[in-house]
Structure formats: structure tokens, C-alpha cells
């Protein structure tokens, strides 16, 4: 039985190590999401991910091997520890995915008002500070007309990660009429 525990522990650790390496590769080559082991293995049939299975194997193998010579209830302890690690992994992944979903998208920024913190020259790029739910964040910005530092502007569009802003009163007037 101790051999089974060691194999489970070893297989779980090797899979986790490979997962971390592949995750690093996907970060290096942005957009390669098929290296992610937090997908549903059999959606609708088995609501568990390969990462959670690895966590179970590490908990099961580690605790089973540790308790094998110390108690006759080593199998129960190993199963409970494996299930606990599996549950904690599932909870942690769900929490981390929720945190990622709170990130601002381009659509969230369009229509926001901000303050020019670096003058935007005609045909050039300046900087605008926006008050968001995550605090004050500065972005590169461009405008069709020059805009002085300290001017309040409205985000009209985003192109190549640069805000397109305007200080034209007509944009603010249409916003006021809608309230």
C-alpha cells in the first residue's frame, strides 16, 4: 500500500510541475491557453479539473505514506486529505477567476471622464488620469486638437491601447442631457 501512496504522490507532483512549466510557457507566448490545467475534464459528467485531480493525488499520496506505519486508518486519512486539497484547489481557482473578471476592459473606459496630466499636443501623445473602481490610473492619450494639462476630457475610443479623448463641450452636453 505504501507503494501506491508513493506513486500517487509522485504522479501528482510531476503533473503539477509540468502544469507550472506549461503555464509559464503560455505566459511567455501570450495567448496559448491550451496549456491551462484548470479546465473541466468532462463537463457535465465529472465536475473536476485535472489540476484538482493532481491536488487530490498529492494529498492522498503524501498523507497516506505519512500515516501508513503510524495508524491502521491511513486510508481514511489519505482520502480525507486528498478530498480537502481538491476542495481547497477548486475554491482557490474559483476565487482567482473571479478576481480576474473584475479587470477593466476597453468598453469600461469609453465614456469615462478624466484629467489630462501630461499636455496632449496636436498629432502627439499625452497622458490622462482616470478615476476607476481600482483607483486612479493613467493612460496614454491622443486627441484631434491640443489639450492643456489639467483639462477635463472624455474618452471617446481606444486604438492600440491609446485613449482617444476630447475636451469638446458637445460631448459633455449630450451626457448632461441624458441624466
XYZ file of N, CA and C in Angstrom:
537
model
N 0.824 -1.197 0.000
C 0.000 0.000 0.000
C 0.865 1.257 0.000
N 2.012 1.196 0.688
C 2.875 2.385 0.714
C 3.392 2.707 -0.693
N 3.543 1.687 -1.537
C 3.975 1.906 -2.919
C 2.913 2.690 -3.696
N 1.651 2.376 -3.458
C 0.557 3.093 -4.121
C 0.569 4.561 -3.700
N 0.769 4.799 -2.398
C 0.837 6.178 -1.907
C 1.992 6.935 -2.558
N 3.145 6.290 -2.654
C 4.301 6.949 -3.268
C 4.072 7.239 -4.752
N 3.469 6.310 -5.468
C 3.163 6.544 -6.883
C 2.161 7.691 -7.052
N 1.130 7.715 -6.201
C 0.136 8.797 -6.271
C 0.797 10.143 -5.996
N 1.631 10.199 -4.957
C 2.335 11.435 -4.621
C 3.260 11.863 -5.761
N 4.032 10.924 -6.267
C 4.968 11.241 -7.349
C 4.256 11.696 -8.612
N 3.211 10.980 -9.011
C 2.464 11.346 -10.217
C 1.817 12.722 -10.056
N 1.224 12.972 -8.875
C 0.603 14.278 -8.615
C 1.614 15.412 -8.676
N 2.783 15.211 -8.059
C 3.815 16.256 -8.071
C 4.372 16.494 -9.474
N 4.577 15.418 -10.225
C 5.086 15.569 -11.594
C 4.076 16.325 -12.457
N 2.806 15.980 -12.339
C 1.782 16.689 -13.115
C 1.697 18.165 -12.729
N 1.784 18.474 -11.440
C 1.766 19.874 -11.009
C 2.981 20.628 -11.542
N 4.144 19.986 -11.495
C 5.365 20.612 -12.006
C 5.243 20.884 -13.504
N 4.735 19.915 -14.248
C 4.533 20.105 -15.688
C 3.516 21.212 -15.937
N 2.474 21.273 -15.119
C 1.471 22.323 -15.253
C 2.098 23.709 -15.077
N 2.966 23.860 -14.077
C 3.611 25.156 -13.846
C 4.532 25.526 -14.999
N 5.242 24.552 -15.543
C 6.126 24.821 -16.685
C 5.296 25.239 -17.896
N 4.235 24.503 -18.195
C 3.396 24.829 -19.341
C 2.680 26.157 -19.156
N 2.282 26.463 -17.923
C 1.648 27.752 -17.647
C 2.637 28.889 -17.895
N 3.890 28.686 -17.509
C 4.924 29.682 -17.782
C 5.137 29.868 -19.276
N 5.080 28.755 -20.031
C 5.201 28.861 -21.485
C 4.026 29.625 -22.087
N 2.827 29.392 -21.557
C 1.667 30.100 -22.100
C 1.755 31.589 -21.787
N 2.333 31.956 -20.641
C 2.540 33.374 -20.336
C 3.612 33.970 -21.237
N 4.634 33.183 -21.538
C 5.725 33.643 -22.394
C 5.235 33.871 -23.823
N 4.439 32.936 -24.328
C 3.881 33.048 -25.678
C 2.413 33.411 -25.560
N 2.118 34.596 -25.101
C 0.770 35.042 -24.752
C -0.290 34.525 -25.715
N -1.344 33.991 -25.128
C -2.468 33.509 -25.904
C -2.512 32.005 -26.079
N -1.525 31.271 -25.610
C -1.557 29.816 -25.725
C -2.262 29.239 -24.503
N -3.583 29.325 -24.482
C -4.342 28.920 -23.302
C -4.530 27.410 -23.213
N -4.133 26.646 -24.218
C -4.349 25.199 -24.150
C -3.381 24.516 -23.191
N -2.456 25.260 -22.573
C -1.568 24.697 -21.562
C -2.208 24.733 -20.176
N -3.361 25.343 -20.052
C -4.011 25.544 -18.766
C -4.646 24.247 -18.290
N -4.326 23.824 -17.045
C -4.908 22.599 -16.495
C -6.103 22.874 -15.591
N -6.708 24.065 -15.680
C -7.860 24.356 -14.831
C -9.159 24.302 -15.631
N -9.218 23.471 -16.674
C -10.433 23.292 -17.449
C -11.211 22.103 -16.905
N -12.501 22.028 -17.237
C -13.303 20.876 -16.819
C -12.917 19.673 -17.657
N -12.561 18.584 -16.988
C -12.114 17.381 -17.694
C -13.254 16.783 -18.514
N -14.375 16.555 -17.913
C -15.556 16.020 -18.596
C -16.756 16.876 -18.199
N -16.985 18.002 -18.884
C -18.063 18.922 -18.488
C -19.409 18.214 -18.433
N -20.131 18.424 -17.360
C -21.436 17.810 -17.190
C -21.392 16.404 -16.633
N -20.249 15.741 -16.752
C -20.130 14.363 -16.257
C -19.281 14.340 -14.984
N -18.101 14.909 -15.071
C -17.175 14.927 -13.951
C -16.794 16.391 -13.662
N -17.421 17.006 -12.663
C -17.175 18.432 -12.409
C -15.862 18.679 -11.656
N -14.777 18.203 -12.207
C -13.480 18.342 -11.556
C -12.430 18.596 -12.639
N -11.431 19.373 -12.310
C -10.398 19.709 -13.289
C -9.164 18.833 -13.073
N -8.313 18.719 -14.095
C -7.075 17.959 -13.919
C -6.199 18.511 -12.788
N -6.219 19.816 -12.590
C -5.443 20.414 -11.510
C -5.945 19.948 -10.140
N -7.245 19.828 -10.005
C -7.822 19.337 -8.755
C -7.504 17.859 -8.542
N -7.465 17.109 -9.622
C -7.086 15.690 -9.519
C -5.631 15.582 -9.037
N -4.753 16.426 -9.569
C -3.353 16.436 -9.114
C -3.274 16.772 -7.625
N -4.060 17.772 -7.199
C -4.058 18.149 -5.780
C -4.536 16.979 -4.923
N -5.568 16.272 -5.386
C -6.043 15.103 -4.649
C -4.942 14.053 -4.527
N -4.257 13.763 -5.647
C -3.205 12.743 -5.630
C -2.060 13.123 -4.688
N -1.691 14.399 -4.663
C -0.616 14.848 -3.759
C -1.053 14.674 -2.310
N -2.292 15.110 -1.983
C -2.785 14.957 -0.614
C -2.957 13.507 -0.217
N -3.544 12.717 -1.102
C -3.767 11.290 -0.842
C -2.437 10.555 -0.658
N -1.520 10.757 -1.589
C -0.237 10.051 -1.522
C 0.622 10.498 -0.354
N 0.681 11.807 -0.149
C 1.522 12.329 0.936
C 1.038 11.921 2.312
N -0.254 12.108 2.557
C -0.791 11.761 3.871
C -0.838 10.252 4.057
N -1.184 9.509 3.013
C -1.221 8.050 3.121
C 0.150 7.487 3.455
N 1.179 7.964 2.789
C 2.538 7.481 3.058
C 2.990 7.871 4.465
N 2.603 9.081 4.893
C 2.988 9.553 6.232
C 2.310 8.718 7.325
N 1.044 8.399 7.135
C 0.288 7.679 8.169
C 0.396 6.152 8.072
N 0.962 5.625 7.012
C 0.951 4.190 6.753
C 1.479 3.363 7.930
N 2.620 3.714 8.497
C 3.202 2.942 9.598
C 2.680 3.368 10.969
N 1.940 4.480 11.035
C 1.546 5.038 12.327
C 0.138 4.665 12.781
N -0.743 4.341 11.837
C -2.120 4.035 12.211
C -2.740 3.070 11.198
N -3.779 2.390 11.620
C -4.465 1.483 10.699
C -5.520 2.225 9.865
N -5.760 3.479 10.191
C -6.738 4.293 9.473
C -6.060 5.189 8.427
N -4.929 4.735 7.903
C -4.165 5.549 6.961
C -4.943 5.824 5.679
N -5.782 4.866 5.234
C -6.546 5.055 4.004
C -7.599 6.152 4.180
N -8.265 6.158 5.319
C -9.276 7.187 5.597
C -8.618 8.562 5.679
N -7.495 8.649 6.379
C -6.770 9.923 6.477
C -6.289 10.406 5.118
N -5.808 9.485 4.301
C -5.327 9.838 2.969
C -6.469 10.340 2.087
N -7.614 9.634 2.104
C -8.762 10.062 1.311
C -9.289 11.425 1.758
N -9.399 11.623 3.076
C -9.883 12.913 3.587
C -8.934 14.053 3.214
N -7.638 13.832 3.330
C -6.668 14.865 2.979
C -6.713 15.159 1.483
N -6.815 14.125 0.669
C -6.928 14.325 -0.782
C -8.163 15.125 -1.153
N -9.294 14.764 -0.550
C -10.541 15.498 -0.819
C -10.455 16.946 -0.349
N -9.831 17.156 0.811
C -9.675 18.513 1.326
C -8.811 19.367 0.384
N -7.693 18.820 -0.071
C -6.842 19.568 -1.007
C -7.560 19.814 -2.333
N -8.329 18.867 -2.785
C -9.100 19.030 -4.016
C -10.112 20.167 -3.856
N -10.823 20.181 -2.734
C -11.804 21.232 -2.465
C -11.135 22.602 -2.347
N -10.017 22.671 -1.627
C -9.308 23.948 -1.484
C -8.796 24.464 -2.825
N -8.334 23.568 -3.679
C -7.876 23.963 -5.015
C -9.031 24.507 -5.833
N -10.166 23.825 -5.789
C -11.357 24.278 -6.526
C -11.799 25.659 -6.038
N -11.803 25.872 -4.727
C -12.199 27.156 -4.157
C -11.217 28.253 -4.549
N -9.936 27.959 -4.483
C -8.919 28.948 -4.825
C -9.003 29.340 -6.301
N -9.164 28.376 -7.189
C -9.272 28.675 -8.611
C -10.509 29.519 -8.884
N -11.641 29.183 -8.263
C -12.868 29.961 -8.455
C -12.664 31.396 -7.981
N -11.989 31.572 -6.838
C -11.734 32.914 -6.316
C -10.807 33.696 -7.239
N -9.765 33.062 -7.737
C -8.827 33.747 -8.628
C -9.478 34.110 -9.954
N -10.359 33.263 -10.479
C -11.065 33.595 -11.713
C -12.012 34.768 -11.497
N -12.609 34.858 -10.309
C -13.496 35.976 -10.003
C -12.700 37.274 -9.938
N -11.521 37.244 -9.356
C -10.676 38.435 -9.266
C -10.277 38.892 -10.660
N -9.932 37.948 -11.556
C -9.561 38.308 -12.926
C -10.712 38.964 -13.666
N -11.943 38.572 -13.378
C -13.083 39.112 -14.110
C -13.386 40.553 -13.714
N -12.809 41.054 -12.626
C -13.024 42.426 -12.210
C -12.135 43.419 -12.962
N -11.263 42.937 -13.829
C -10.354 43.811 -14.560
C -11.134 44.703 -15.519
N -10.606 45.898 -15.733
C -11.249 46.844 -16.645
C -11.034 46.430 -18.095
N -12.070 46.569 -18.894
C -11.964 46.317 -20.324
C -11.992 47.652 -21.054
N -11.683 47.627 -22.338
C -11.726 48.851 -23.136
C -13.126 49.461 -23.114
N -14.144 48.619 -23.164
C -15.526 49.106 -23.152
C -15.849 49.846 -21.859
N -15.228 49.439 -20.746
C -15.453 50.122 -19.470
C -14.890 51.540 -19.482
N -13.817 51.752 -20.223
C -13.147 53.054 -20.224
C -13.835 54.070 -21.133
N -14.461 53.602 -22.207
C -15.112 54.520 -23.147
C -16.266 55.222 -22.444
N -16.259 56.548 -22.545
C -17.283 57.365 -21.902
C -16.851 57.932 -20.555
N -15.760 57.424 -20.000
C -15.280 57.926 -18.711
C -14.662 59.316 -18.877
N -14.719 60.075 -17.802
C -14.080 61.384 -17.784
C -12.794 61.296 -16.989
N -11.798 62.044 -17.432
C -10.511 62.053 -16.762
C -9.868 63.419 -16.858
N -8.687 63.520 -16.298
C -7.958 64.787 -16.268
C -6.630 64.596 -16.984
N -6.311 65.544 -17.871
C -5.048 65.484 -18.596
C -3.920 65.788 -17.610
N -2.953 64.869 -17.499
C -1.832 65.084 -16.581
C -0.539 65.385 -17.333
N -0.499 65.088 -18.623
C 0.605 65.484 -19.498
C -0.038 66.058 -20.758
N 0.280 67.310 -21.084
C -0.338 68.005 -22.205
C -0.319 67.152 -23.473
N -1.479 67.144 -24.163
C -1.601 66.422 -25.415
C -1.425 67.430 -26.551
N -0.356 67.297 -27.309
C -0.100 68.191 -28.434
C -0.768 67.628 -29.680
N -1.035 68.515 -30.653
C -1.669 68.087 -31.894
C -0.796 67.037 -32.590
N -1.382 65.886 -32.887
C -0.650 64.807 -33.532
C 0.267 64.039 -32.588
N 0.271 64.416 -31.303
C 1.145 63.753 -30.343
C 0.368 62.974 -29.302
N 1.103 62.467 -28.342
C 0.508 61.666 -27.278
C 0.799 62.322 -25.937
N -0.221 62.368 -25.095
C -0.070 62.869 -23.736
C -0.520 61.798 -22.763
N -0.975 62.226 -21.604
C -1.401 61.270 -20.597
C -2.642 61.783 -19.874
N -3.548 60.858 -19.572
C -4.804 61.172 -18.896
C -4.941 60.273 -17.674
N -5.383 60.847 -16.558
C -5.651 60.071 -15.343
C -7.154 59.862 -15.220
N -7.557 58.595 -15.039
C -8.970 58.255 -14.865
C -9.177 57.693 -13.466
N -10.280 58.096 -12.838
C -10.647 57.508 -11.549
C -11.512 56.291 -11.832
N -10.982 55.106 -11.529
C -11.698 53.860 -11.780
C -12.026 53.187 -10.450
N -12.705 52.061 -10.531
C -13.024 51.306 -9.309
C -11.769 50.725 -8.662
N -10.658 50.717 -9.404
C -9.392 50.211 -8.880
C -8.477 51.346 -8.425
N -8.966 52.583 -8.476
C -8.159 53.742 -8.092
C -7.854 54.603 -9.304
N -6.951 55.539 -9.122
C -6.573 56.445 -10.210
C -5.527 55.752 -11.078
N -5.823 55.674 -12.382
C -4.930 55.006 -13.324
C -4.654 55.966 -14.471
N -3.385 56.045 -14.891
C -3.045 56.934 -16.007
C -2.867 56.116 -17.281
N -3.288 56.719 -18.385
C -3.229 56.080 -19.697
C -2.635 57.057 -20.700
N -1.985 56.535 -21.720
C -1.554 57.361 -22.847
C -2.798 57.801 -23.589
N -2.767 59.031 -24.129
C -3.950 59.565 -24.800
C -3.561 60.436 -25.980
N -4.454 60.464 -26.964
C -4.305 61.323 -28.135
C -5.602 62.076 -28.351
N -5.504 63.198 -29.072
C -6.671 63.998 -29.383
C -6.484 64.653 -30.737
N -7.605 64.998 -31.374
C -7.548 65.689 -32.667
C -7.073 67.124 -32.499
N -7.272 67.671 -31.305
C -6.843 69.049 -31.011
C -5.935 69.044 -29.797
N -5.063 70.050 -29.659
C -4.206 70.120 -28.467
C -5.049 70.331 -27.201
N -4.659 69.675 -26.122
C -5.368 69.811 -24.842
C -4.329 70.051 -23.749
N -4.522 71.110 -22.982
C -3.583 71.501 -21.932
C -3.723 70.614 -20.688
N -2.650 70.540 -19.946
C -2.626 69.816 -18.670
C -3.669 70.405 -17.732
N -4.390 69.539 -17.025
C -5.405 69.971 -16.069
C -6.806 70.024 -16.652
N -6.952 69.860 -17.960
C -8.256 69.903 -18.618
C -9.009 68.592 -18.404
N -10.313 68.711 -18.174
C -11.165 67.527 -18.039
C -11.543 67.068 -19.443
N -11.378 65.760 -19.713
C -11.661 65.193 -21.028
C -12.550 63.976 -20.887
N -13.100 63.556 -22.021
C -13.931 62.362 -22.065
C -13.313 61.374 -23.044
N -13.292 60.085 -22.673
C -12.739 59.041 -23.529
C -13.765 58.694 -24.605
N -13.360 58.855 -25.866
C -14.251 58.574 -26.994
C -14.023 57.185 -27.578
N -12.758 56.753 -27.588
C -12.409 55.491 -28.229
C -11.042 55.042 -27.716
N -10.667 53.836 -28.060
C -9.340 53.316 -27.717
C -8.782 52.635 -28.953
N -7.583 53.058 -29.360
C -6.923 52.457 -30.528
C -5.492 52.120 -30.147
N -5.128 50.865 -30.316
C -3.776 50.382 -29.995
C -3.368 50.738 -28.561
N -4.283 50.556 -27.632
C -4.056 50.788 -26.202
C -3.815 52.263 -25.879
N -4.240 53.165 -26.741
C -4.121 54.608 -26.505
C -5.529 55.188 -26.521
N -5.858 55.954 -25.474
C -7.180 56.564 -25.385
C -7.302 57.684 -26.406
N -8.442 57.770 -27.059
C -8.776 58.900 -27.922
C -9.743 59.747 -27.101
N -9.329 60.986 -26.776
C -10.098 61.826 -25.864
C -10.479 63.142 -26.536
N -11.439 63.833 -25.923
C -11.849 65.142 -26.400
C -12.269 65.994 -25.212
N -12.015 67.288 -25.347
C -12.474 68.242 -24.330
C -13.619 69.083 -24.867
N -14.178 68.683 -26.002
C -15.259 69.420 -26.643
C -16.488 69.446 -25.745
N -17.083 70.631 -25.546
C -18.261 70.732 -24.667
C -19.463 69.943 -25.191
N -19.523 69.664 -26.480
C -20.678 68.930 -27.010
C -20.742 67.510 -26.462
N -19.591 66.893 -26.203
C -19.595 65.541 -25.635
C -20.127 65.549 -24.206
N -19.785 66.602 -23.461
C -20.255 66.701 -22.089
C -21.718 67.113 -22.040
N -22.159 67.960 -22.983
C -23.542 68.416 -23.038
C -24.480 67.256 -23.297
N -24.139 66.375 -24.251
C -25.002 65.238 -24.552
C -25.108 64.304 -23.346
N -24.044 64.208 -22.551
C -24.054 63.397 -21.344
C -24.979 64.019 -20.299
N -24.950 65.334 -20.162
C -25.782 66.022 -19.174
C -27.264 65.888 -19.530
N -27.619 65.951 -20.830
C -28.998 65.854 -21.243
C -29.582 64.475 -20.971
N -28.749 63.457 -20.944
C -29.222 62.093 -20.727
C -29.509 61.805 -19.253
N -29.046 62.636 -18.342
C -29.252 62.377 -16.902
C -30.650 62.705 -16.460
